[in-house]
PDB file of C-alpha atoms in Angstrom:
ATOM      1  CA  THR A 254     -21.169  47.459  20.817  1.00  0.00           C
ATOM      2  CA  ARG A 255     -17.505  48.385  20.439  1.00  0.00           C
ATOM      3  CA  ASN A 256     -16.922  48.896  16.726  1.00  0.00           C
ATOM      4  CA  GLY A 257     -14.636  46.513  15.122  1.00  0.00           C
ATOM      5  CA  GLY A 258     -11.366  48.017  13.952  1.00  0.00           C
ATOM      6  CA  SER A 259      -8.010  46.949  15.405  1.00  0.00           C
ATOM      7  CA  SER A 260      -9.064  46.547  18.958  1.00  0.00           C
ATOM      8  CA  GLY A 261     -11.704  43.983  17.969  1.00  0.00           C
ATOM      9  CA  ALA A 262      -9.210  42.092  15.876  1.00  0.00           C
ATOM     10  CA  LYS A 263      -6.562  42.106  18.619  1.00  0.00           C
ATOM     11  CA  LYS A 264      -9.095  40.755  20.962  1.00  0.00           C
ATOM     12  CA  ASP A 265      -9.812  37.897  18.568  1.00  0.00           C
ATOM     13  CA  ASP A 266      -6.027  37.224  18.043  1.00  0.00           C
ATOM     14  CA  ALA A 267      -5.615  36.930  21.857  1.00  0.00           C
ATOM     15  CA  ALA A 268      -8.455  34.574  22.237  1.00  0.00           C
ATOM     16  CA  HIS A 269      -7.130  32.354  19.376  1.00  0.00           C
ATOM     17  CA  LEU A 270      -3.686  32.384  21.024  1.00  0.00           C
ATOM     18  CA  HIS A 271      -5.006  31.507  24.371  1.00  0.00           C
ATOM     19  CA  GLN A 272      -7.095  28.567  23.071  1.00  0.00           C
ATOM     20  CA  PHE A 273      -3.928  27.462  21.070  1.00  0.00           C
ATOM     21  CA  VAL A 274      -1.629  27.614  23.972  1.00  0.00           C
ATOM     22  CA  MET A 275      -4.022  25.690  26.380  1.00  0.00           C
ATOM     23  CA  HIS A 276      -4.603  22.946  23.842  1.00  0.00           C
ATOM     24  CA  ALA A 277      -0.799  22.740  23.134  1.00  0.00           C
ATOM     25  CA  SER A 278      -0.314  22.312  26.903  1.00  0.00           C
ATOM     26  CA  LEU A 279      -2.506  19.365  27.136  1.00  0.00           C
ATOM     27  CA  ASP A 280       0.449  17.004  26.177  1.00  0.00           C
ATOM     28  CA  PHE A 281       2.407  18.407  29.176  1.00  0.00           C
ATOM     29  CA  VAL A 282      -0.626  17.891  31.282  1.00  0.00           C
ATOM     30  CA  ASP A 283      -0.917  14.221  30.167  1.00  0.00           C
ATOM     31  CA  ALA A 284       2.788  13.794  30.906  1.00  0.00           C
ATOM     32  CA  ARG A 285       2.695  15.484  34.269  1.00  0.00           C
ATOM     33  CA  VAL A 286      -0.170  13.514  35.560  1.00  0.00           C
ATOM     34  CA  TRP A 287       2.028  10.461  36.084  1.00  0.00           C
ATOM     35  CA  GLU A 288       4.573  12.431  38.157  1.00  0.00           C
ATOM     36  CA  THR A 289       2.402  13.297  41.056  1.00  0.00           C
ATOM     37  CA  THR A 290      -0.668  11.776  43.022  1.00  0.00           C
ATOM     38  CA  ASN A 291      -2.110  15.307  43.437  1.00  0.00           C
ATOM     39  CA  MET A 292      -4.968  16.474  41.374  1.00  0.00           C
ATOM     40  CA  HIS A 293      -3.290  19.913  41.314  1.00  0.00           C
ATOM     41  CA  LEU A 294      -0.373  19.681  38.807  1.00  0.00           C
ATOM     42  CA  ARG A 295       0.583  23.380  39.143  1.00  0.00           C
ATOM     43  CA  LEU A 296       2.576  25.010  36.339  1.00  0.00           C
ATOM     44  CA  VAL A 297       2.643  22.690  33.219  1.00  0.00           C
ATOM     45  CA  ASP A 298       3.510  24.876  30.458  1.00  0.00           C
ATOM     46  CA  LYS A 299       4.699  28.364  29.538  1.00  0.00           C
ATOM     47  CA  PHE A 300       4.518  30.381  26.291  1.00  0.00           C
ATOM     48  CA  ASN A 301       6.217  33.821  26.386  1.00  0.00           C
ATOM     49  CA  ASP A 302       4.332  35.544  29.236  1.00  0.00           C
ATOM     50  CA  LEU A 303       1.465  33.070  29.333  1.00  0.00           C
ATOM     51  CA  SER A 304       1.456  30.372  31.986  1.00  0.00           C
ATOM     52  CA  VAL A 305      -0.929  27.289  32.029  1.00  0.00           C
ATOM     53  CA  TYR A 306      -1.731  25.594  35.338  1.00  0.00           C
ATOM     54  CA  ALA A 307      -3.541  22.333  35.461  1.00  0.00           C
ATOM     55  CA  PHE A 308      -5.879  20.273  37.704  1.00  0.00           C
ATOM     56  CA  VAL A 309      -6.887  16.758  36.730  1.00  0.00           C
ATOM     57  CA  THR A 310      -9.626  14.734  38.405  1.00  0.00           C
ATOM     58  CA  ALA A 311      -9.502  11.145  39.064  1.00  0.00           C
ATOM     59  CA  GLY A 312     -11.779  10.572  36.077  1.00  0.00           C
ATOM     60  CA  GLY A 313      -9.498  12.469  33.808  1.00  0.00           C
ATOM     61  CA  THR A 314     -11.295  15.733  33.485  1.00  0.00           C
ATOM     62  CA  ARG A 315      -8.797  18.614  33.043  1.00  0.00           C
ATOM     63  CA  PHE A 316      -9.145  22.103  34.367  1.00  0.00           C
ATOM     64  CA  LEU A 317      -6.716  24.481  32.809  1.00  0.00           C
ATOM     65  CA  LEU A 318      -5.927  27.989  34.015  1.00  0.00           C
ATOM     66  CA  LEU A 319      -4.248  30.388  31.699  1.00  0.00           C
ATOM     67  CA  HIS A 320      -2.566  33.483  33.027  1.00  0.00           C
ATOM     68  CA  ASP A 321      -0.457  36.242  31.717  1.00  0.00           C
ATOM     69  CA  GLN A 322       1.043  37.497  35.044  1.00  0.00           C
ATOM     70  CA  ARG A 323       2.720  35.886  37.976  1.00  0.00           C
ATOM     71  CA  ILE A 324       0.122  35.336  40.678  1.00  0.00           C
ATOM     72  CA  GLU A 325       0.157  33.770  44.142  1.00  0.00           C
ATOM     73  CA  GLU A 326       0.621  30.028  43.525  1.00  0.00           C
ATOM     74  CA  SER A 327      -1.392  29.095  46.719  1.00  0.00           C
ATOM     75  CA  ASN A 328      -4.456  30.858  45.540  1.00  0.00           C
ATOM     76  CA  ILE A 329      -4.546  28.699  42.264  1.00  0.00           C
ATOM     77  CA  GLY A 330      -4.759  25.630  44.265  1.00  0.00           C
ATOM     78  CA  VAL A 331      -7.660  26.751  46.447  1.00  0.00           C
ATOM     79  CA  PHE A 332      -9.332  28.186  43.202  1.00  0.00           C
ATOM     80  CA  PHE A 333      -9.027  24.788  41.502  1.00  0.00           C
ATOM     81  CA  HIS A 334     -10.435  23.084  44.541  1.00  0.00           C
ATOM     82  CA  ASP A 335     -13.520  25.404  44.513  1.00  0.00           C
ATOM     83  CA  VAL A 336     -14.049  24.976  40.844  1.00  0.00           C
ATOM     84  CA  HIS A 337     -13.786  21.194  41.407  1.00  0.00           C
ATOM     85  CA  GLU A 338     -16.574  21.466  43.991  1.00  0.00           C
ATOM     86  CA  LEU A 339     -18.723  23.382  41.461  1.00  0.00           C
ATOM     87  CA  TRP A 340     -17.898  20.932  38.769  1.00  0.00           C
ATOM     88  CA  LEU A 341     -18.916  17.985  40.914  1.00  0.00           C
ATOM     89  CA  ARG A 342     -22.384  19.357  41.141  1.00  0.00           C
ATOM     90  CA  VAL A 343     -22.481  19.690  37.311  1.00  0.00           C
ATOM     91  CA  SER A 344     -21.114  16.231  36.815  1.00  0.00           C
ATOM     92  CA  MET A 345     -24.019  14.834  38.933  1.00  0.00           C
ATOM     93  CA  ASN A 346     -26.515  16.314  36.556  1.00  0.00           C
ATOM     94  CA  PRO A 347     -27.939  13.436  34.644  1.00  0.00           C
ATOM     95  CA  PHE A 348     -28.152  15.566  31.489  1.00  0.00           C
ATOM     96  CA  HIS A 349     -24.456  16.212  31.766  1.00  0.00           C
ATOM     97  CA  THR A 350     -21.972  14.040  29.728  1.00  0.00           C
ATOM     98  CA  LYS A 351     -18.257  14.206  29.337  1.00  0.00           C
ATOM     99  CA  ARG A 352     -18.858  15.124  25.614  1.00  0.00           C
ATOM    100  CA  THR A 353     -21.272  17.887  26.142  1.00  0.00           C
ATOM    101  CA  PRO A 354     -20.077  21.374  26.802  1.00  0.00           C
ATOM    102  CA  ILE A 355     -21.270  22.945  30.137  1.00  0.00           C
ATOM    103  CA  LEU A 356     -23.948  25.513  29.220  1.00  0.00           C
ATOM    104  CA  ASP A 357     -25.206  25.944  32.737  1.00  0.00           C
ATOM    105  CA  LYS A 358     -25.360  29.668  33.465  1.00  0.00           C
ATOM    106  CA  THR A 359     -25.197  29.214  37.185  1.00  0.00           C
ATOM    107  CA  PHE A 360     -22.019  27.248  36.942  1.00  0.00           C
ATOM    108  CA  ASP A 361     -20.369  29.912  34.720  1.00  0.00           C
ATOM    109  CA  LEU A 362     -21.556  32.676  37.255  1.00  0.00           C
ATOM    110  CA  ARG A 363     -20.102  30.771  40.168  1.00  0.00           C
ATOM    111  CA  VAL A 364     -16.753  30.072  38.563  1.00  0.00           C
ATOM    112  CA  ARG A 365     -16.408  33.764  37.710  1.00  0.00           C
ATOM    113  CA  GLU A 366     -17.219  34.740  41.262  1.00  0.00           C
ATOM    114  CA  CYS A 367     -14.779  32.236  42.370  1.00  0.00           C
ATOM    115  CA  ALA A 368     -12.045  33.688  40.220  1.00  0.00           C
ATOM    116  CA  LYS A 369     -12.853  37.191  41.243  1.00  0.00           C
ATOM    117  CA  SER A 370     -12.528  36.259  44.897  1.00  0.00           C
ATOM    118  CA  HIS A 371      -9.277  34.388  44.504  1.00  0.00           C
ATOM    119  CA  PHE A 372      -7.633  36.719  42.000  1.00  0.00           C
ATOM    120  CA  PRO A 373      -8.806  40.327  42.802  1.00  0.00           C
TER     121      PRO A 373
ATOM    122  CA  GLY B  41     -30.049   4.737  66.683  1.00  0.00           C
ATOM    123  CA  HIS B  42     -32.191   2.024  65.179  1.00  0.00           C
ATOM    124  CA  ALA B  43     -33.632   0.750  68.438  1.00  0.00           C
ATOM    125  CA  GLY B  44     -34.522   4.354  69.405  1.00  0.00           C
ATOM    126  CA  ALA B  45     -36.316   4.809  66.019  1.00  0.00           C
ATOM    127  CA  ARG B  46     -38.301   1.727  66.399  1.00  0.00           C
ATOM    128  CA  GLY B  47     -39.194   2.800  69.908  1.00  0.00           C
ATOM    129  CA  VAL B  48     -40.744   5.988  68.586  1.00  0.00           C
ATOM    130  CA  ALA B  49     -42.799   4.166  65.988  1.00  0.00           C
ATOM    131  CA  MET B  50     -44.061   1.743  68.630  1.00  0.00           C
ATOM    132  CA  ALA B  51     -44.934   4.495  71.028  1.00  0.00           C
ATOM    133  CA  SER B  52     -46.994   6.233  68.558  1.00  0.00           C
ATOM    134  CA  HIS B  53     -48.889   2.923  67.832  1.00  0.00           C
ATOM    135  CA  ARG B  54     -49.663   2.340  71.493  1.00  0.00           C
ATOM    136  CA  THR B  55     -50.919   5.902  72.089  1.00  0.00           C
ATOM    137  CA  ARG B  56     -53.041   5.902  68.944  1.00  0.00           C
ATOM    138  CA  SER B  57     -56.769   6.049  70.037  1.00  0.00           C
ATOM    139  CA  GLY B  58     -59.542   5.135  67.535  1.00  0.00           C
ATOM    140  CA  GLY B  59     -58.755   7.818  65.115  1.00  0.00           C
ATOM    141  CA  ARG B  60     -55.877   8.499  62.777  1.00  0.00           C
ATOM    142  CA  GLY B  61     -54.008  10.993  65.093  1.00  0.00           C
ATOM    143  CA  ASN B  62     -51.830  13.878  63.819  1.00  0.00           C
ATOM    144  CA  PRO B  63     -50.735  12.968  60.227  1.00  0.00           C
ATOM    145  CA  GLU B  64     -47.482  14.867  60.829  1.00  0.00           C
ATOM    146  CA  HIS B  65     -46.595  12.849  63.814  1.00  0.00           C
ATOM    147  CA  ALA B  66     -47.438   9.637  61.930  1.00  0.00           C
ATOM    148  CA  GLY B  67     -45.334  10.768  59.095  1.00  0.00           C
ATOM    149  CA  ASN B  68     -42.464  11.574  61.206  1.00  0.00           C
ATOM    150  CA  ALA B  69     -42.662   8.383  63.207  1.00  0.00           C
ATOM    151  CA  ALA B  70     -42.933   6.302  59.855  1.00  0.00           C
ATOM    152  CA  TRP B  71     -39.876   8.217  58.433  1.00  0.00           C
ATOM    153  CA  LEU B  72     -37.777   7.468  61.550  1.00  0.00           C
ATOM    154  CA  ALA B  73     -38.793   3.831  61.508  1.00  0.00           C
ATOM    155  CA  THR B  74     -37.950   3.123  57.869  1.00  0.00           C
ATOM    156  CA  GLU B  75     -34.598   1.948  56.758  1.00  0.00           C
ATOM    157  CA  LYS B  76     -32.809   4.571  54.624  1.00  0.00           C
ATOM    158  CA  VAL B  77     -30.840   4.535  51.513  1.00  0.00           C
ATOM    159  CA  ASN B  78     -28.257   7.136  50.444  1.00  0.00           C
ATOM    160  CA  ALA B  79     -29.935  10.096  48.949  1.00  0.00           C
ATOM    161  CA  GLU B  80     -27.210  10.675  46.252  1.00  0.00           C
ATOM    162  CA  LEU B  81     -27.718   7.040  45.083  1.00  0.00           C
ATOM    163  CA  PHE B  82     -31.398   7.744  44.774  1.00  0.00           C
ATOM    164  CA  THR B  83     -30.888  10.886  42.882  1.00  0.00           C
ATOM    165  CA  LEU B  84     -28.444   9.364  40.462  1.00  0.00           C
ATOM    166  CA  THR B  85     -30.640   6.333  39.887  1.00  0.00           C
ATOM    167  CA  TYR B  86     -33.637   8.508  39.108  1.00  0.00           C
ATOM    168  CA  GLY B  87     -31.492  10.627  36.804  1.00  0.00           C
ATOM    169  CA  ALA B  88     -30.303   7.579  35.035  1.00  0.00           C
ATOM    170  CA  LEU B  89     -33.933   6.441  34.699  1.00  0.00           C
ATOM    171  CA  VAL B  90     -34.910   9.615  33.167  1.00  0.00           C
ATOM    172  CA  MET B  91     -32.042   9.703  30.848  1.00  0.00           C
ATOM    173  CA  GLN B  92     -32.783   6.131  29.645  1.00  0.00           C
ATOM    174  CA  VAL B  93     -36.340   7.045  29.019  1.00  0.00           C
ATOM    175  CA  MET B  94     -35.261  10.067  27.080  1.00  0.00           C
ATOM    176  CA  ARG B  95     -33.033   7.825  24.860  1.00  0.00           C
ATOM    177  CA  ASP B  96     -35.864   5.368  24.466  1.00  0.00           C
ATOM    178  CA  CYS B  97     -38.133   8.120  23.393  1.00  0.00           C
ATOM    179  CA  GLU B  98     -35.526   9.897  21.229  1.00  0.00           C
ATOM    180  CA  ASP B  99     -35.851  13.115  23.354  1.00  0.00           C
ATOM    181  CA  CYS B 100     -39.676  13.361  22.483  1.00  0.00           C
ATOM    182  CA  VAL B 101     -40.582  15.233  25.688  1.00  0.00           C
ATOM    183  CA  GLU B 102     -44.306  14.530  25.483  1.00  0.00           C
ATOM    184  CA  GLU B 103     -43.617  10.875  25.296  1.00  0.00           C
ATOM    185  CA  VAL B 104     -41.064  10.980  28.178  1.00  0.00           C
ATOM    186  CA  ASN B 105     -43.590  12.684  30.340  1.00  0.00           C
ATOM    187  CA  LYS B 106     -46.159   9.946  29.599  1.00  0.00           C
ATOM    188  CA  ARG B 107     -43.756   7.208  30.394  1.00  0.00           C
ATOM    189  CA  LEU B 108     -42.624   8.653  33.663  1.00  0.00           C
ATOM    190  CA  ASP B 109     -46.111   9.059  34.737  1.00  0.00           C
ATOM    191  CA  LYS B 110     -47.067   5.491  33.732  1.00  0.00           C
ATOM    192  CA  MET B 111     -43.992   4.277  35.715  1.00  0.00           C
ATOM    193  CA  GLY B 112     -45.205   6.302  38.647  1.00  0.00           C
ATOM    194  CA  VAL B 113     -48.774   4.801  38.362  1.00  0.00           C
ATOM    195  CA  SER B 114     -47.243   1.349  38.345  1.00  0.00           C
ATOM    196  CA  ILE B 115     -45.130   2.017  41.563  1.00  0.00           C
ATOM    197  CA  GLY B 116     -47.971   3.877  43.350  1.00  0.00           C
ATOM    198  CA  SER B 117     -50.453   1.058  42.909  1.00  0.00           C
ATOM    199  CA  ARG B 118     -48.033  -1.400  44.586  1.00  0.00           C
ATOM    200  CA  LEU B 119     -46.979   1.089  47.122  1.00  0.00           C
ATOM    201  CA  ILE B 120     -50.321   1.759  48.726  1.00  0.00           C
ATOM    202  CA  GLU B 121     -50.943  -1.455  50.355  1.00  0.00           C
ATOM    203  CA  ASP B 122     -47.496  -1.468  52.012  1.00  0.00           C
ATOM    204  CA  PHE B 123     -47.998   2.081  53.008  1.00  0.00           C
ATOM    205  CA  LEU B 124     -51.315   1.469  54.694  1.00  0.00           C
ATOM    206  CA  ALA B 125     -49.891  -1.589  56.566  1.00  0.00           C
ATOM    207  CA  LYS B 126     -46.880   0.344  57.673  1.00  0.00           C
ATOM    208  CA  THR B 127     -49.025   3.164  58.978  1.00  0.00           C
ATOM    209  CA  ASN B 128     -51.447   0.899  60.775  1.00  0.00           C
ATOM    210  CA  THR B 129     -54.346   2.525  59.066  1.00  0.00           C
ATOM    211  CA  THR B 130     -57.580   0.935  60.007  1.00  0.00           C
ATOM    212  CA  GLN B 131     -59.928   3.663  59.069  1.00  0.00           C
ATOM    213  CA  ARG B 132     -60.807   5.060  55.613  1.00  0.00           C
ATOM    214  CA  CYS B 133     -60.062   8.685  55.111  1.00  0.00           C
ATOM    215  CA  ALA B 134     -63.325  10.596  55.707  1.00  0.00           C
ATOM    216  CA  SER B 135     -62.648  13.214  53.017  1.00  0.00           C
ATOM    217  CA  PHE B 136     -60.639  14.144  50.109  1.00  0.00           C
ATOM    218  CA  LYS B 137     -59.113  16.703  52.435  1.00  0.00           C
ATOM    219  CA  GLU B 138     -57.973  14.026  54.831  1.00  0.00           C
ATOM    220  CA  THR B 139     -56.740  11.817  51.938  1.00  0.00           C
ATOM    221  CA  CYS B 140     -54.454  14.600  50.596  1.00  0.00           C
ATOM    222  CA  GLU B 141     -53.118  15.324  54.067  1.00  0.00           C
ATOM    223  CA  VAL B 142     -52.302  11.736  54.700  1.00  0.00           C
ATOM    224  CA  VAL B 143     -50.650  11.521  51.198  1.00  0.00           C
ATOM    225  CA  ALA B 144     -48.479  14.597  51.760  1.00  0.00           C
ATOM    226  CA  LEU B 145     -47.801  14.492  55.487  1.00  0.00           C
ATOM    227  CA  VAL B 146     -47.531  10.814  56.045  1.00  0.00           C
ATOM    228  CA  GLY B 147     -46.804   9.268  52.548  1.00  0.00           C
ATOM    229  CA  LEU B 148     -44.281  11.697  51.139  1.00  0.00           C
ATOM    230  CA  LYS B 149     -42.619  12.074  54.483  1.00  0.00           C
ATOM    231  CA  MET B 150     -42.397   8.358  55.078  1.00  0.00           C
ATOM    232  CA  PHE B 151     -41.032   7.460  51.609  1.00  0.00           C
ATOM    233  CA  LEU B 152     -38.957  10.489  50.594  1.00  0.00           C
ATOM    234  CA  GLY B 153     -38.400  12.479  53.839  1.00  0.00           C
ATOM    235  CA  LEU B 154     -40.140  15.301  52.280  1.00  0.00           C
ATOM    236  CA  THR B 155     -41.744  18.105  54.453  1.00  0.00           C
ATOM    237  CA  CYS B 156     -44.611  19.667  52.600  1.00  0.00           C
ATOM    238  CA  VAL B 157     -47.646  21.919  53.256  1.00  0.00           C
ATOM    239  CA  VAL B 158     -51.137  21.198  52.060  1.00  0.00           C
ATOM    240  CA  THR B 159     -52.966  24.542  51.282  1.00  0.00           C
ATOM    241  CA  ASN B 160     -55.179  26.552  48.852  1.00  0.00           C
ATOM    242  CA  TRP B 161     -58.111  24.392  49.234  1.00  0.00           C
ATOM    243  CA  SER B 162     -61.042  25.068  46.797  1.00  0.00           C
ATOM    244  CA  LEU B 163     -64.523  25.998  48.198  1.00  0.00           C
ATOM    245  CA  GLU B 164     -65.861  22.442  47.845  1.00  0.00           C
ATOM    246  CA  ASN B 165     -62.592  20.978  49.237  1.00  0.00           C
ATOM    247  CA  THR B 166     -62.030  19.078  45.932  1.00  0.00           C
ATOM    248  CA  GLU B 167     -58.861  20.826  44.975  1.00  0.00           C
ATOM    249  CA  CYS B 168     -55.614  21.811  46.841  1.00  0.00           C
ATOM    250  CA  ASP B 169     -51.877  22.549  46.388  1.00  0.00           C
ATOM    251  CA  ILE B 170     -49.120  20.628  47.999  1.00  0.00           C
ATOM    252  CA  LEU B 171     -46.148  23.032  48.383  1.00  0.00           C
ATOM    253  CA  PHE B 172     -42.540  21.664  48.542  1.00  0.00           C
ATOM    254  CA  GLU B 173     -39.558  23.633  49.635  1.00  0.00           C
ATOM    255  CA  HIS B 174     -37.552  21.048  47.624  1.00  0.00           C
ATOM    256  CA  LEU B 175     -37.632  17.871  45.900  1.00  0.00           C
ATOM    257  CA  ASN B 176     -34.044  17.057  46.493  1.00  0.00           C
ATOM    258  CA  PRO B 177     -34.318  13.150  46.341  1.00  0.00           C
ATOM    259  CA  PHE B 178     -35.323  13.607  42.665  1.00  0.00           C
ATOM    260  CA  CYS B 179     -33.916  16.978  41.668  1.00  0.00           C
ATOM    261  CA  GLU B 180     -30.678  17.734  43.431  1.00  0.00           C
ATOM    262  CA  PHE B 181     -27.906  18.371  40.933  1.00  0.00           C
ATOM    263  CA  VAL B 182     -30.366  18.456  38.019  1.00  0.00           C
ATOM    264  CA  GLU B 183     -30.210  21.292  35.614  1.00  0.00           C
ATOM    265  CA  LEU B 184     -32.582  21.020  32.681  1.00  0.00           C
ATOM    266  CA  PRO B 185     -31.021  22.062  29.253  1.00  0.00           C
ATOM    267  CA  ASP B 186     -33.006  25.023  27.859  1.00  0.00           C
ATOM    268  CA  ARG B 187     -34.733  22.989  25.102  1.00  0.00           C
ATOM    269  CA  PHE B 188     -36.300  20.656  27.663  1.00  0.00           C
ATOM    270  CA  VAL B 189     -37.474  23.557  29.750  1.00  0.00           C
ATOM    271  CA  GLN B 190     -39.087  25.053  26.523  1.00  0.00           C
ATOM    272  CA  ASP B 191     -40.576  21.624  25.644  1.00  0.00           C
ATOM    273  CA  ASP B 192     -42.033  21.368  29.166  1.00  0.00           C
ATOM    274  CA  LEU B 193     -40.156  18.270  30.338  1.00  0.00           C
ATOM    275  CA  LYS B 194     -41.760  17.073  33.509  1.00  0.00           C
ATOM    276  CA  TYR B 195     -38.781  15.726  35.224  1.00  0.00           C
ATOM    277  CA  CYS B 196     -40.611  14.739  38.431  1.00  0.00           C
ATOM    278  CA  GLN B 197     -43.659  13.349  36.663  1.00  0.00           C
ATOM    279  CA  LEU B 198     -43.074   9.833  38.172  1.00  0.00           C
ATOM    280  CA  LEU B 199     -44.022  11.294  41.617  1.00  0.00           C
ATOM    281  CA  CYS B 200     -47.335  12.558  40.300  1.00  0.00           C
ATOM    282  CA  GLY B 201     -47.866   9.093  38.875  1.00  0.00           C
ATOM    283  CA  VAL B 202     -47.104   7.443  42.099  1.00  0.00           C
ATOM    284  CA  VAL B 203     -49.692   9.611  43.929  1.00  0.00           C
ATOM    285  CA  ARG B 204     -52.318   9.107  41.275  1.00  0.00           C
ATOM    286  CA  GLY B 205     -51.677   5.394  40.979  1.00  0.00           C
ATOM    287  CA  ALA B 206     -51.723   4.897  44.713  1.00  0.00           C
ATOM    288  CA  LEU B 207     -55.136   6.740  45.211  1.00  0.00           C
ATOM    289  CA  LEU B 208     -56.583   5.001  42.150  1.00  0.00           C
ATOM    290  CA  ALA B 209     -55.779   1.579  43.545  1.00  0.00           C
ATOM    291  CA  ILE B 210     -57.975   2.390  46.709  1.00  0.00           C
ATOM    292  CA  GLY B 211     -60.802   3.902  44.561  1.00  0.00           C
ATOM    293  CA  THR B 212     -60.055   7.599  44.431  1.00  0.00           C
ATOM    294  CA  LYS B 213     -59.629   9.187  41.034  1.00  0.00           C
ATOM    295  CA  THR B 214     -57.427  12.314  40.946  1.00  0.00           C
ATOM    296  CA  GLU B 215     -55.554  14.750  38.864  1.00  0.00           C
ATOM    297  CA  CYS B 216     -52.055  15.322  40.126  1.00  0.00           C
ATOM    298  CA  GLU B 217     -49.736  17.733  38.377  1.00  0.00           C
ATOM    299  CA  PHE B 218     -46.874  20.077  39.094  1.00  0.00           C
ATOM    300  CA  VAL B 219     -48.155  23.534  38.455  1.00  0.00           C
ATOM    301  CA  SER B 220     -44.920  25.229  39.649  1.00  0.00           C
ATOM    302  CA  ASP B 221     -41.541  23.622  39.001  1.00  0.00           C
ATOM    303  CA  LYS B 222     -38.121  24.851  40.286  1.00  0.00           C
ATOM    304  CA  LEU B 223     -36.352  22.962  37.556  1.00  0.00           C
ATOM    305  CA  LYS B 224     -38.128  25.246  35.112  1.00  0.00           C
ATOM    306  CA  GLY B 225     -37.192  28.540  36.948  1.00  0.00           C
ATOM    307  CA  ASP B 226     -40.191  28.833  39.195  1.00  0.00           C
ATOM    308  CA  GLU B 227     -39.730  29.757  42.850  1.00  0.00           C
ATOM    309  CA  THR B 228     -41.122  26.657  44.375  1.00  0.00           C
ATOM    310  CA  PHE B 229     -42.523  23.148  43.684  1.00  0.00           C
ATOM    311  CA  VAL B 230     -46.284  23.022  43.766  1.00  0.00           C
ATOM    312  CA  MET B 231     -48.215  19.801  43.236  1.00  0.00           C
ATOM    313  CA  HIS B 232     -51.776  20.497  42.408  1.00  0.00           C
ATOM    314  CA  MET B 233     -54.320  17.858  43.601  1.00  0.00           C
ATOM    315  CA  LYS B 234     -57.911  17.599  42.065  1.00  0.00           C
ATOM    316  CA  PHE B 235     -60.569  15.200  43.108  1.00  0.00           C
ATOM    317  CA  LEU B 236     -62.268  13.551  40.151  1.00  0.00           C
ATOM    318  CA  GLY B 237     -64.602  10.910  41.921  1.00  0.00           C
ATOM    319  CA  ASN B 238     -64.637   7.507  43.418  1.00  0.00           C
ATOM    320  CA  VAL B 239     -64.397   4.345  41.440  1.00  0.00           C
ATOM    321  CA  GLU B 240     -65.844   1.002  42.449  1.00  0.00           C
ATOM    322  CA  ASP B 241     -64.235  -2.270  41.160  1.00  0.00           C
ATOM    323  CA  GLU B 242     -62.623  -0.579  38.192  1.00  0.00           C
ATOM    324  CA  TYR B 243     -59.437  -2.313  37.069  1.00  0.00           C
ATOM    325  CA  PRO B 244     -57.467   0.652  35.940  1.00  0.00           C
ATOM    326  CA  PHE B 245     -54.332  -0.929  34.605  1.00  0.00           C
ATOM    327  CA  GLU B 246     -53.397  -2.087  31.144  1.00  0.00           C
ATOM    328  CA  ASP B 247     -52.060  -5.553  31.147  1.00  0.00           C
TER     329      ASP B 247
END
């Protein structure tokens, strides 16, 4: 229930910027995929103080992690791995398709828990 | 290994006296003696089946429930003879109570590896509940989208059809419905069984 004003607008701007940066990084993801056999592609793009890390599954599903501070690289790999496990369960849901957004609240909760535990 | 499993099944056959023996033992023995298939493959296959039915019925949940049930009836009516042969059943069940115990403790165990509890019998022993801790062969990985929870999609309805179809083929009319469904947010899976009557020489299937 925070009133609008400049703080609200700034939050919106940040969200838009983040989305833009992540989408822009997809080209780099697609290029990097051919340079390694790992699913974890590590850092694929930077924009000012924003960094994008990527993880691509065999079937071409991309996980992107956007961060605005330098963090322990090794944690990102484990984080992606855990999210991958969570995603595997979602992908096995017969109601899930590659085109549909994942609306499952349990998945959302678990990913957030994952993030909290790896990036305190 | 496989020889050991066969050994267990044969041992139970030899020690069987006139009666049916303990249904739990019979169920475990039958489960051990059966060839298995990968559980994930089964789960994905059933999921694909439901999705296809949903597409065919254009997401009309009521129609999907009916179709899953009908498929189940078709499977159950075929399954029953094989089941009775495999469990070496020479005697009729003496009561609906015995019937439900055989269905739950032998049948569901043998075909799906499910462990369940038969409970909440009505005073006349015509109704009961079958409690499942999980229905993983069907439901693992499944998350129903909210709209299908609201529209009451009965994802496991095929299983109800199987039970009803199997019993109908041997002359026992029943109602069989899930009254508690984990996929809809309930705590457990509970299948409610209700005895409706015996039928003689009635051909129940549409041709």
